[in-house]
Amino acid sequence: MITAQMVKELRERTGAGMMDCKKALNEAGGDSEKAIEILREKGLAAAAKKSGRIASEGLVKTYVSEDGKVASIVEVNCETDFVAVNADFVNFVDNLAKQISLSESTTVEELSEEKYISDDSKTVSETLVNLISKLGENMAIRRFERLAVSKGLIESYIHGGGRIGVLVKLECEKESEILKEVAKDAAMQVAATNPLFLSKDTVDGATLDKEKEIFKVQALNEGKPEKIAEKIVMGRVQKYYKENCLIEQLWVKDSDLTIDKYLKSKSKEVGAPIKISNFIRFEKGEGIEKKEEDFAEEVRKQIEGK
């Protein structure tokens, strides 16, 4: 019996599509090594030897529809910044961002099996495998998100040539050019400050309890009495909100205003409440451990042909 785990492992080893891996495993009677041979014979695992390399460089790209009602953000990784600026790689990520905005896929696996937006003779996975073979580096579609709004708009901001990407979703009953300005300002704020939450109301109980416990221990370690420590905790919680909740933060363009006050002032100009209902921030390679090798060892491996 071919299990989902077997398909997943073969996909990770070869970079081939999910359905291609499943077919190869069926053909090989469940033998993963034989399945790799089958995939390679079909030209679907040309990048198999590269799949063990860590892909921590790459690009974050966004796409926003002309009317600002639908948007997407995607991170695609490669091994070096040299490939990250390659025209073929950049074009692939741009196309993928647009495809995601039109897609109903919710996982990378589902997206990988879709027909590629600029060449429907190939799937996204097959296109990626061909790109890996052409450029000689391992690559991976790491993650993506999609946003939609009926009344309001979505704006994006890319920082550092694709190092950080942000989407901000605004809701407002009235259409106004001011909304685009507000959304762009909010997106730049998110890029600069990396808020963890939208507002203090969205901070989950577990996170808040953990922070309170840390703040209390800090106060007690400073020699404060129990009753005083409790008051200090409440003050530090408010500071935590101001630092980590987008709506509570000081606006980077004018520290006399919080984002909340900025939104209220712009709402008066528009004549209707402006609300930030969601934001997404991707930073290239965050959370991926880069493989660090001793230079002497690397030279030795090259000399020995490893």
PDB file of C-alpha atoms in Angstrom:
ATOM      1  CA  MET A   1       0.000   0.000   0.000  1.00  0.00           C
ATOM      2  CA  ILE A   2       1.334   3.409  -0.995  1.00  0.00           C
ATOM      3  CA  THR A   3       0.964   5.810   1.940  1.00  0.00           C
ATOM      4  CA  ALA A   4       0.858   9.590   1.948  1.00  0.00           C
ATOM      5  CA  GLN A   5       4.094   9.614   3.963  1.00  0.00           C
ATOM      6  CA  MET A   6       5.857   7.563   1.257  1.00  0.00           C
ATOM      7  CA  VAL A   7       4.694  10.018  -1.391  1.00  0.00           C
ATOM      8  CA  LYS A   8       5.787  12.977   0.748  1.00  0.00           C
ATOM      9  CA  GLU A   9       9.281  11.537   1.340  1.00  0.00           C
ATOM     10  CA  LEU A  10       9.776  10.739  -2.338  1.00  0.00           C
ATOM     11  CA  ARG A  11       8.633  14.232  -3.281  1.00  0.00           C
ATOM     12  CA  GLU A  12      11.135  15.771  -0.843  1.00  0.00           C
ATOM     13  CA  ARG A  13      13.951  13.627  -2.233  1.00  0.00           C
ATOM     14  CA  THR A  14      13.245  14.245  -5.905  1.00  0.00           C
ATOM     15  CA  GLY A  15      11.365  17.524  -6.231  1.00  0.00           C
ATOM     16  CA  ALA A  16       8.889  15.760  -8.532  1.00  0.00           C
ATOM     17  CA  GLY A  17       5.138  16.395  -8.359  1.00  0.00           C
ATOM     18  CA  MET A  18       2.916  14.648  -5.848  1.00  0.00           C
ATOM     19  CA  MET A  19       0.926  12.673  -8.428  1.00  0.00           C
ATOM     20  CA  ASP A  20       4.098  11.775 -10.346  1.00  0.00           C
ATOM     21  CA  CYS A  21       5.601  10.412  -7.126  1.00  0.00           C
ATOM     22  CA  LYS A  22       2.487   8.397  -6.374  1.00  0.00           C
ATOM     23  CA  LYS A  23       2.437   6.886  -9.879  1.00  0.00           C
ATOM     24  CA  ALA A  24       6.145   6.059  -9.690  1.00  0.00           C
ATOM     25  CA  LEU A  25       5.723   4.338  -6.308  1.00  0.00           C
ATOM     26  CA  ASN A  26       2.819   2.297  -7.657  1.00  0.00           C
ATOM     27  CA  GLU A  27       4.882   1.337 -10.688  1.00  0.00           C
ATOM     28  CA  ALA A  28       7.821   0.420  -8.438  1.00  0.00           C
ATOM     29  CA  GLY A  29       5.695  -1.619  -6.045  1.00  0.00           C
ATOM     30  CA  GLY A  30       6.488   0.739  -3.172  1.00  0.00           C
ATOM     31  CA  ASP A  31      10.275   0.637  -3.645  1.00  0.00           C
ATOM     32  CA  SER A  32      11.386   4.268  -3.229  1.00  0.00           C
ATOM     33  CA  GLU A  33      14.804   3.750  -4.844  1.00  0.00           C
ATOM     34  CA  LYS A  34      13.198   2.139  -7.891  1.00  0.00           C
ATOM     35  CA  ALA A  35      10.640   4.951  -7.948  1.00  0.00           C
ATOM     36  CA  ILE A  36      13.478   7.495  -8.075  1.00  0.00           C
ATOM     37  CA  GLU A  37      14.926   5.664 -11.075  1.00  0.00           C
ATOM     38  CA  ILE A  38      11.516   5.723 -12.799  1.00  0.00           C
ATOM     39  CA  LEU A  39      11.143   9.442 -12.164  1.00  0.00           C
ATOM     40  CA  ARG A  40      14.652  10.128 -13.422  1.00  0.00           C
ATOM     41  CA  GLU A  41      14.017   8.063 -16.530  1.00  0.00           C
ATOM     42  CA  LYS A  42      10.946  10.184 -17.217  1.00  0.00           C
ATOM     43  CA  GLY A  43      12.950  13.367 -16.687  1.00  0.00           C
ATOM     44  CA  LEU A  44      10.890  14.268 -13.628  1.00  0.00           C
ATOM     45  CA  ALA A  45      13.688  13.929 -11.081  1.00  0.00           C
ATOM     46  CA  ALA A  46      16.578  15.597 -12.854  1.00  0.00           C
ATOM     47  CA  ALA A  47      17.133  17.637  -9.719  1.00  0.00           C
ATOM     48  CA  ALA A  48      17.160  14.718  -7.293  1.00  0.00           C
ATOM     49  CA  LYS A  49      20.811  15.147  -6.309  1.00  0.00           C
ATOM     50  CA  LYS A  50      20.220  18.796  -5.477  1.00  0.00           C
ATOM     51  CA  SER A  51      17.205  18.266  -3.231  1.00  0.00           C
ATOM     52  CA  GLY A  52      19.301  17.803  -0.110  1.00  0.00           C
ATOM     53  CA  ARG A  53      20.778  21.284  -0.284  1.00  0.00           C
ATOM     54  CA  ILE A  54      19.283  23.963   1.915  1.00  0.00           C
ATOM     55  CA  ALA A  55      17.425  26.647  -0.014  1.00  0.00           C
ATOM     56  CA  SER A  56      17.380  29.711   2.230  1.00  0.00           C
ATOM     57  CA  GLU A  57      17.835  32.500  -0.308  1.00  0.00           C
ATOM     58  CA  GLY A  58      15.181  33.452  -2.826  1.00  0.00           C
ATOM     59  CA  LEU A  59      12.374  35.969  -3.223  1.00  0.00           C
ATOM     60  CA  VAL A  60       9.142  37.119  -1.672  1.00  0.00           C
ATOM     61  CA  LYS A  61       6.741  38.461  -4.293  1.00  0.00           C
ATOM     62  CA  THR A  62       3.229  39.890  -4.199  1.00  0.00           C
ATOM     63  CA  TYR A  63       0.468  40.347  -6.754  1.00  0.00           C
ATOM     64  CA  VAL A  64      -2.517  42.694  -6.458  1.00  0.00           C
ATOM     65  CA  SER A  65      -5.369  42.727  -8.976  1.00  0.00           C
ATOM     66  CA  GLU A  66      -6.012  45.993 -10.842  1.00  0.00           C
ATOM     67  CA  ASP A  67      -9.096  46.740  -8.744  1.00  0.00           C
ATOM     68  CA  GLY A  68      -7.223  46.011  -5.482  1.00  0.00           C
ATOM     69  CA  LYS A  69      -9.780  43.422  -4.397  1.00  0.00           C
ATOM     70  CA  VAL A  70      -7.638  40.265  -4.628  1.00  0.00           C
ATOM     71  CA  ALA A  71      -3.976  39.794  -3.752  1.00  0.00           C
ATOM     72  CA  SER A  72      -1.411  37.116  -3.055  1.00  0.00           C
ATOM     73  CA  ILE A  73       2.035  36.730  -1.541  1.00  0.00           C
ATOM     74  CA  VAL A  74       4.502  33.893  -2.098  1.00  0.00           C
ATOM     75  CA  GLU A  75       7.989  32.906  -0.983  1.00  0.00           C
ATOM     76  CA  VAL A  76      10.135  30.789  -3.290  1.00  0.00           C
ATOM     77  CA  ASN A  77      13.565  29.758  -2.050  1.00  0.00           C
ATOM     78  CA  CYS A  78      16.822  28.960  -3.810  1.00  0.00           C
ATOM     79  CA  GLU A  79      20.361  28.391  -2.565  1.00  0.00           C
ATOM     80  CA  THR A  80      22.193  31.588  -3.543  1.00  0.00           C
ATOM     81  CA  ASP A  81      21.432  35.261  -4.040  1.00  0.00           C
ATOM     82  CA  PHE A  82      22.995  34.894  -7.498  1.00  0.00           C
ATOM     83  CA  VAL A  83      20.110  32.711  -8.669  1.00  0.00           C
ATOM     84  CA  ALA A  84      17.602  34.870  -6.760  1.00  0.00           C
ATOM     85  CA  VAL A  85      18.215  37.690  -9.255  1.00  0.00           C
ATOM     86  CA  ASN A  86      18.266  35.441 -12.315  1.00  0.00           C
ATOM     87  CA  ALA A  87      15.617  36.568 -14.822  1.00  0.00           C
ATOM     88  CA  ASP A  88      14.116  33.075 -15.217  1.00  0.00           C
ATOM     89  CA  PHE A  89      13.788  32.634 -11.459  1.00  0.00           C
ATOM     90  CA  VAL A  90      12.289  36.111 -10.967  1.00  0.00           C
ATOM     91  CA  ASN A  91       9.836  35.504 -13.807  1.00  0.00           C
ATOM     92  CA  PHE A  92       8.755  32.183 -12.273  1.00  0.00           C
ATOM     93  CA  VAL A  93       8.063  33.779  -8.885  1.00  0.00           C
ATOM     94  CA  ASP A  94       6.176  36.686 -10.498  1.00  0.00           C
ATOM     95  CA  ASN A  95       4.016  34.292 -12.503  1.00  0.00           C
ATOM     96  CA  LEU A  96       3.413  32.144  -9.446  1.00  0.00           C
ATOM     97  CA  ALA A  97       2.210  35.124  -7.411  1.00  0.00           C
ATOM     98  CA  LYS A  98      -0.337  35.937 -10.122  1.00  0.00           C
ATOM     99  CA  GLN A  99      -1.405  32.296 -10.399  1.00  0.00           C
ATOM    100  CA  ILE A 100      -2.005  32.064  -6.656  1.00  0.00           C
ATOM    101  CA  SER A 101      -4.333  35.070  -6.779  1.00  0.00           C
ATOM    102  CA  LEU A 102      -6.491  33.177  -9.297  1.00  0.00           C
ATOM    103  CA  SER A 103      -6.155  29.757  -7.674  1.00  0.00           C
ATOM    104  CA  GLU A 104      -8.262  27.910  -5.121  1.00  0.00           C
ATOM    105  CA  SER A 105      -5.319  25.839  -3.872  1.00  0.00           C
ATOM    106  CA  THR A 106      -4.653  26.061  -0.146  1.00  0.00           C
ATOM    107  CA  THR A 107      -1.413  24.078   0.084  1.00  0.00           C
ATOM    108  CA  VAL A 108       1.898  24.038  -1.755  1.00  0.00           C
ATOM    109  CA  GLU A 109       1.162  20.439  -2.774  1.00  0.00           C
ATOM    110  CA  GLU A 110      -2.126  21.423  -4.419  1.00  0.00           C
ATOM    111  CA  LEU A 111      -0.552  24.413  -6.141  1.00  0.00           C
ATOM    112  CA  SER A 112       2.294  22.266  -7.444  1.00  0.00           C
ATOM    113  CA  GLU A 113      -0.134  20.013  -9.312  1.00  0.00           C
ATOM    114  CA  GLU A 114      -1.869  22.904 -11.094  1.00  0.00           C
ATOM    115  CA  LYS A 115      -1.119  23.718 -14.725  1.00  0.00           C
ATOM    116  CA  TYR A 116       1.466  26.497 -14.822  1.00  0.00           C
ATOM    117  CA  ILE A 117      -0.099  29.838 -15.676  1.00  0.00           C
ATOM    118  CA  SER A 118       2.244  30.689 -18.586  1.00  0.00           C
ATOM    119  CA  ASP A 119       2.558  27.150 -20.024  1.00  0.00           C
ATOM    120  CA  ASP A 120      -0.395  24.826 -19.472  1.00  0.00           C
ATOM    121  CA  SER A 121       1.506  21.908 -20.992  1.00  0.00           C
ATOM    122  CA  LYS A 122       3.380  21.627 -17.685  1.00  0.00           C
ATOM    123  CA  THR A 123       2.412  21.661 -14.032  1.00  0.00           C
ATOM    124  CA  VAL A 124       3.927  24.135 -11.593  1.00  0.00           C
ATOM    125  CA  SER A 125       5.991  21.273 -10.177  1.00  0.00           C
ATOM    126  CA  GLU A 126       7.329  20.241 -13.586  1.00  0.00           C
ATOM    127  CA  THR A 127       8.191  23.851 -14.395  1.00  0.00           C
ATOM    128  CA  LEU A 128      10.083  24.155 -11.112  1.00  0.00           C
ATOM    129  CA  VAL A 129      12.006  20.915 -11.714  1.00  0.00           C
ATOM    130  CA  ASN A 130      13.021  22.161 -15.158  1.00  0.00           C
ATOM    131  CA  LEU A 131      14.170  25.459 -13.649  1.00  0.00           C
ATOM    132  CA  ILE A 132      16.205  23.614 -11.007  1.00  0.00           C
ATOM    133  CA  SER A 133      17.901  21.582 -13.715  1.00  0.00           C
ATOM    134  CA  LYS A 134      18.595  24.669 -15.830  1.00  0.00           C
ATOM    135  CA  LEU A 135      20.011  26.861 -13.047  1.00  0.00           C
ATOM    136  CA  GLY A 136      21.716  24.083 -11.077  1.00  0.00           C
ATOM    137  CA  GLU A 137      20.323  24.877  -7.637  1.00  0.00           C
ATOM    138  CA  ASN A 138      17.706  23.396  -5.371  1.00  0.00           C
ATOM    139  CA  MET A 139      14.534  25.488  -5.182  1.00  0.00           C
ATOM    140  CA  ALA A 140      11.306  25.221  -3.252  1.00  0.00           C
ATOM    141  CA  ILE A 141       7.934  26.921  -3.087  1.00  0.00           C
ATOM    142  CA  ARG A 142       7.850  27.488   0.647  1.00  0.00           C
ATOM    143  CA  ARG A 143       4.549  29.204   1.406  1.00  0.00           C
ATOM    144  CA  PHE A 144       1.842  31.477   0.078  1.00  0.00           C
ATOM    145  CA  GLU A 145      -1.274  33.356   1.188  1.00  0.00           C
ATOM    146  CA  ARG A 146      -4.190  34.988  -0.588  1.00  0.00           C
ATOM    147  CA  LEU A 147      -6.469  37.844   0.507  1.00  0.00           C
ATOM    148  CA  ALA A 148      -9.746  39.183  -0.887  1.00  0.00           C
ATOM    149  CA  VAL A 149     -11.984  42.109   0.039  1.00  0.00           C
ATOM    150  CA  SER A 150     -15.384  43.298  -1.206  1.00  0.00           C
ATOM    151  CA  LYS A 151     -15.534  46.834   0.240  1.00  0.00           C
ATOM    152  CA  GLY A 152     -12.099  48.362   0.599  1.00  0.00           C
ATOM    153  CA  LEU A 153      -8.795  47.385  -0.967  1.00  0.00           C
ATOM    154  CA  ILE A 154      -5.567  45.433  -0.540  1.00  0.00           C
ATOM    155  CA  GLU A 155      -2.126  46.974  -0.958  1.00  0.00           C
ATOM    156  CA  SER A 156       1.319  45.412  -1.066  1.00  0.00           C
ATOM    157  CA  TYR A 157       4.827  46.547  -0.231  1.00  0.00           C
ATOM    158  CA  ILE A 158       8.107  44.875  -1.159  1.00  0.00           C
ATOM    159  CA  HIS A 159      11.264  45.821   0.711  1.00  0.00           C
ATOM    160  CA  GLY A 160      14.872  45.061  -0.154  1.00  0.00           C
ATOM    161  CA  GLY A 161      14.197  43.721  -3.632  1.00  0.00           C
ATOM    162  CA  GLY A 162      12.122  40.817  -2.370  1.00  0.00           C
ATOM    163  CA  ARG A 163      13.613  40.268   1.101  1.00  0.00           C
ATOM    164  CA  ILE A 164      10.371  41.287   2.824  1.00  0.00           C
ATOM    165  CA  GLY A 165       6.875  41.271   1.376  1.00  0.00           C
ATOM    166  CA  VAL A 166       3.691  42.603   2.974  1.00  0.00           C
ATOM    167  CA  LEU A 167      -0.015  42.602   2.181  1.00  0.00           C
ATOM    168  CA  VAL A 168      -2.470  44.820   4.078  1.00  0.00           C
ATOM    169  CA  LYS A 169      -6.243  44.476   3.811  1.00  0.00           C
ATOM    170  CA  LEU A 170      -8.326  47.617   4.401  1.00  0.00           C
ATOM    171  CA  GLU A 171     -12.101  47.651   4.795  1.00  0.00           C
ATOM    172  CA  CYS A 172     -14.160  50.784   4.154  1.00  0.00           C
ATOM    173  CA  GLU A 173     -17.682  51.448   2.927  1.00  0.00           C
ATOM    174  CA  LYS A 174     -16.556  54.352   0.736  1.00  0.00           C
ATOM    175  CA  GLU A 175     -14.218  54.225  -2.248  1.00  0.00           C
ATOM    176  CA  SER A 176     -11.429  56.812  -2.071  1.00  0.00           C
ATOM    177  CA  GLU A 177      -7.919  57.380  -3.369  1.00  0.00           C
ATOM    178  CA  ILE A 178      -6.971  57.995   0.263  1.00  0.00           C
ATOM    179  CA  LEU A 179      -7.407  54.275   0.973  1.00  0.00           C
ATOM    180  CA  LYS A 180      -4.453  53.383  -1.242  1.00  0.00           C
ATOM    181  CA  GLU A 181      -2.272  55.881   0.607  1.00  0.00           C
ATOM    182  CA  VAL A 182      -3.353  54.505   3.998  1.00  0.00           C
ATOM    183  CA  ALA A 183      -2.848  50.894   2.938  1.00  0.00           C
ATOM    184  CA  LYS A 184       0.638  51.648   1.614  1.00  0.00           C
ATOM    185  CA  ASP A 185       1.575  53.421   4.854  1.00  0.00           C
ATOM    186  CA  ALA A 186       0.267  50.482   6.876  1.00  0.00           C
ATOM    187  CA  ALA A 187       2.180  47.993   4.710  1.00  0.00           C
ATOM    188  CA  MET A 188       5.416  49.933   5.209  1.00  0.00           C
ATOM    189  CA  GLN A 189       4.729  49.984   8.953  1.00  0.00           C
ATOM    190  CA  VAL A 190       4.339  46.201   8.998  1.00  0.00           C
ATOM    191  CA  ALA A 191       7.551  45.753   7.014  1.00  0.00           C
ATOM    192  CA  ALA A 192       9.493  48.019   9.386  1.00  0.00           C
ATOM    193  CA  THR A 193       8.150  46.906  12.777  1.00  0.00           C
ATOM    194  CA  ASN A 194       7.144  43.265  12.199  1.00  0.00           C
ATOM    195  CA  PRO A 195       4.076  43.273  14.487  1.00  0.00           C
ATOM    196  CA  LEU A 196       2.999  39.920  15.889  1.00  0.00           C
ATOM    197  CA  PHE A 197      -0.704  40.774  16.121  1.00  0.00           C
ATOM    198  CA  LEU A 198      -3.257  43.060  14.510  1.00  0.00           C
ATOM    199  CA  SER A 199      -4.623  44.493  17.780  1.00  0.00           C
ATOM    200  CA  LYS A 200      -4.537  43.724  21.486  1.00  0.00           C
ATOM    201  CA  ASP A 201      -7.876  41.942  21.078  1.00  0.00           C
ATOM    202  CA  THR A 202      -6.203  39.392  18.807  1.00  0.00           C
ATOM    203  CA  VAL A 203      -3.422  38.430  21.253  1.00  0.00           C
ATOM    204  CA  ASP A 204      -4.160  34.846  22.237  1.00  0.00           C
ATOM    205  CA  GLY A 205      -4.568  33.928  25.904  1.00  0.00           C
ATOM    206  CA  ALA A 206      -1.634  31.522  25.994  1.00  0.00           C
ATOM    207  CA  THR A 207       0.795  34.154  24.683  1.00  0.00           C
ATOM    208  CA  LEU A 208      -0.518  36.785  27.083  1.00  0.00           C
ATOM    209  CA  ASP A 209      -0.311  34.455  30.101  1.00  0.00           C
ATOM    210  CA  LYS A 210       3.267  33.550  29.201  1.00  0.00           C
ATOM    211  CA  GLU A 211       4.283  37.204  28.893  1.00  0.00           C
ATOM    212  CA  LYS A 212       2.597  38.075  32.206  1.00  0.00           C
ATOM    213  CA  GLU A 213       4.483  35.299  33.952  1.00  0.00           C
ATOM    214  CA  ILE A 214       7.784  36.524  32.483  1.00  0.00           C
ATOM    215  CA  PHE A 215       7.036  40.121  33.503  1.00  0.00           C
ATOM    216  CA  LYS A 216       6.153  39.018  37.046  1.00  0.00           C
ATOM    217  CA  VAL A 217       9.344  37.010  37.472  1.00  0.00           C
ATOM    218  CA  GLN A 218      11.312  39.999  36.146  1.00  0.00           C
ATOM    219  CA  ALA A 219       9.709  42.304  38.726  1.00  0.00           C
ATOM    220  CA  LEU A 220      10.264  39.867  41.604  1.00  0.00           C
ATOM    221  CA  ASN A 221      13.883  39.407  40.538  1.00  0.00           C
ATOM    222  CA  GLU A 222      14.235  43.183  40.707  1.00  0.00           C
ATOM    223  CA  GLY A 223      13.265  42.926  44.370  1.00  0.00           C
ATOM    224  CA  LYS A 224       9.736  44.316  44.034  1.00  0.00           C
ATOM    225  CA  PRO A 225       7.080  43.162  46.568  1.00  0.00           C
ATOM    226  CA  GLU A 226       4.294  40.876  45.278  1.00  0.00           C
ATOM    227  CA  LYS A 227       1.618  43.622  45.178  1.00  0.00           C
ATOM    228  CA  ILE A 228       3.902  46.069  43.408  1.00  0.00           C
ATOM    229  CA  ALA A 229       4.979  43.334  40.984  1.00  0.00           C
ATOM    230  CA  GLU A 230       1.344  42.832  39.919  1.00  0.00           C
ATOM    231  CA  LYS A 231       1.026  46.531  39.036  1.00  0.00           C
ATOM    232  CA  ILE A 232       4.315  46.437  37.157  1.00  0.00           C
ATOM    233  CA  VAL A 233       3.047  43.465  35.161  1.00  0.00           C
ATOM    234  CA  MET A 234      -0.005  45.419  33.974  1.00  0.00           C
ATOM    235  CA  GLY A 235       2.197  48.318  32.871  1.00  0.00           C
ATOM    236  CA  ARG A 236       4.517  46.017  30.955  1.00  0.00           C
ATOM    237  CA  VAL A 237       1.557  44.296  29.293  1.00  0.00           C
ATOM    238  CA  GLN A 238       0.471  47.676  27.916  1.00  0.00           C
ATOM    239  CA  LYS A 239       4.003  48.224  26.628  1.00  0.00           C
ATOM    240  CA  TYR A 240       3.916  44.767  25.038  1.00  0.00           C
ATOM    241  CA  TYR A 241       0.717  45.729  23.189  1.00  0.00           C
ATOM    242  CA  LYS A 242       2.288  48.963  21.913  1.00  0.00           C
ATOM    243  CA  GLU A 243       5.336  47.133  20.625  1.00  0.00           C
ATOM    244  CA  ASN A 244       3.698  44.049  19.109  1.00  0.00           C
ATOM    245  CA  CYS A 245       0.159  45.005  18.025  1.00  0.00           C
ATOM    246  CA  LEU A 246      -0.059  46.923  14.747  1.00  0.00           C
ATOM    247  CA  ILE A 247      -3.029  49.111  15.738  1.00  0.00           C
ATOM    248  CA  GLU A 248      -1.375  50.079  19.041  1.00  0.00           C
ATOM    249  CA  GLN A 249       2.044  50.876  17.559  1.00  0.00           C
ATOM    250  CA  LEU A 250       3.453  54.361  17.080  1.00  0.00           C
ATOM    251  CA  TRP A 251       3.374  55.294  13.421  1.00  0.00           C
ATOM    252  CA  VAL A 252       6.911  55.204  12.015  1.00  0.00           C
ATOM    253  CA  LYS A 253       6.258  58.339   9.928  1.00  0.00           C
ATOM    254  CA  ASP A 254       4.948  60.398  12.853  1.00  0.00           C
ATOM    255  CA  SER A 255       5.623  59.216  16.405  1.00  0.00           C
ATOM    256  CA  ASP A 256       2.973  61.594  17.739  1.00  0.00           C
ATOM    257  CA  LEU A 257       0.360  59.238  16.295  1.00  0.00           C
ATOM    258  CA  THR A 258      -0.463  55.597  16.870  1.00  0.00           C
ATOM    259  CA  ILE A 259      -1.700  53.618  13.873  1.00  0.00           C
ATOM    260  CA  ASP A 260      -5.156  53.710  15.483  1.00  0.00           C
ATOM    261  CA  LYS A 261      -5.128  57.526  15.648  1.00  0.00           C
ATOM    262  CA  TYR A 262      -3.762  57.724  12.110  1.00  0.00           C
ATOM    263  CA  LEU A 263      -6.639  55.557  10.842  1.00  0.00           C
ATOM    264  CA  LYS A 264      -9.186  57.699  12.661  1.00  0.00           C
ATOM    265  CA  SER A 265      -7.799  60.904  11.162  1.00  0.00           C
ATOM    266  CA  LYS A 266      -7.910  59.408   7.656  1.00  0.00           C
ATOM    267  CA  SER A 267     -11.413  58.068   8.293  1.00  0.00           C
ATOM    268  CA  LYS A 268     -12.587  61.650   8.828  1.00  0.00           C
ATOM    269  CA  GLU A 269     -11.099  62.642   5.480  1.00  0.00           C
ATOM    270  CA  VAL A 270     -12.837  59.779   3.709  1.00  0.00           C
ATOM    271  CA  GLY A 271     -16.118  60.199   5.577  1.00  0.00           C
ATOM    272  CA  ALA A 272     -16.319  56.559   6.653  1.00  0.00           C
ATOM    273  CA  PRO A 273     -14.429  54.298   9.104  1.00  0.00           C
ATOM    274  CA  ILE A 274     -11.236  52.742   7.747  1.00  0.00           C
ATOM    275  CA  LYS A 275     -10.335  49.401   9.302  1.00  0.00           C
ATOM    276  CA  ILE A 276      -7.235  47.243   8.882  1.00  0.00           C
ATOM    277  CA  SER A 277      -8.767  43.777   8.977  1.00  0.00           C
ATOM    278  CA  ASN A 278      -5.703  41.680   8.133  1.00  0.00           C
ATOM    279  CA  PHE A 279      -2.030  41.794   7.242  1.00  0.00           C
ATOM    280  CA  ILE A 280       0.532  39.241   6.089  1.00  0.00           C
ATOM    281  CA  ARG A 281       4.282  39.650   6.313  1.00  0.00           C
ATOM    282  CA  PHE A 282       6.797  37.231   4.770  1.00  0.00           C
ATOM    283  CA  GLU A 283      10.528  37.634   5.298  1.00  0.00           C
ATOM    284  CA  LYS A 284      12.743  35.600   3.025  1.00  0.00           C
ATOM    285  CA  GLY A 285      14.311  32.592   4.718  1.00  0.00           C
ATOM    286  CA  GLU A 286      12.952  33.318   8.197  1.00  0.00           C
ATOM    287  CA  GLY A 287      13.041  30.166  10.271  1.00  0.00           C
ATOM    288  CA  ILE A 288      15.234  28.264   7.806  1.00  0.00           C
ATOM    289  CA  GLU A 289      18.527  27.121   9.241  1.00  0.00           C
ATOM    290  CA  LYS A 290      21.354  27.761   6.825  1.00  0.00           C
ATOM    291  CA  LYS A 291      23.903  25.016   6.406  1.00  0.00           C
ATOM    292  CA  GLU A 292      27.274  26.272   7.578  1.00  0.00           C
ATOM    293  CA  GLU A 293      30.315  24.220   6.582  1.00  0.00           C
ATOM    294  CA  ASP A 294      33.947  24.606   7.528  1.00  0.00           C
ATOM    295  CA  PHE A 295      35.795  26.174   4.571  1.00  0.00           C
ATOM    296  CA  ALA A 296      38.728  23.752   4.836  1.00  0.00           C
ATOM    297  CA  GLU A 297      36.321  20.817   4.842  1.00  0.00           C
ATOM    298  CA  GLU A 298      34.567  22.239   1.784  1.00  0.00           C
ATOM    299  CA  VAL A 299      37.878  22.471  -0.093  1.00  0.00           C
ATOM    300  CA  ARG A 300      38.750  18.901   0.921  1.00  0.00           C
ATOM    301  CA  LYS A 301      35.431  17.641  -0.446  1.00  0.00           C
ATOM    302  CA  GLN A 302      36.037  19.423  -3.760  1.00  0.00           C
ATOM    303  CA  ILE A 303      39.546  17.951  -4.067  1.00  0.00           C
ATOM    304  CA  GLU A 304      38.232  14.460  -3.329  1.00  0.00           C
ATOM    305  CA  GLY A 305      35.379  14.984  -5.756  1.00  0.00           C
ATOM    306  CA  LYS A 306      32.667  14.572  -3.165  1.00  0.00           C
TER     307      LYS A 306
END
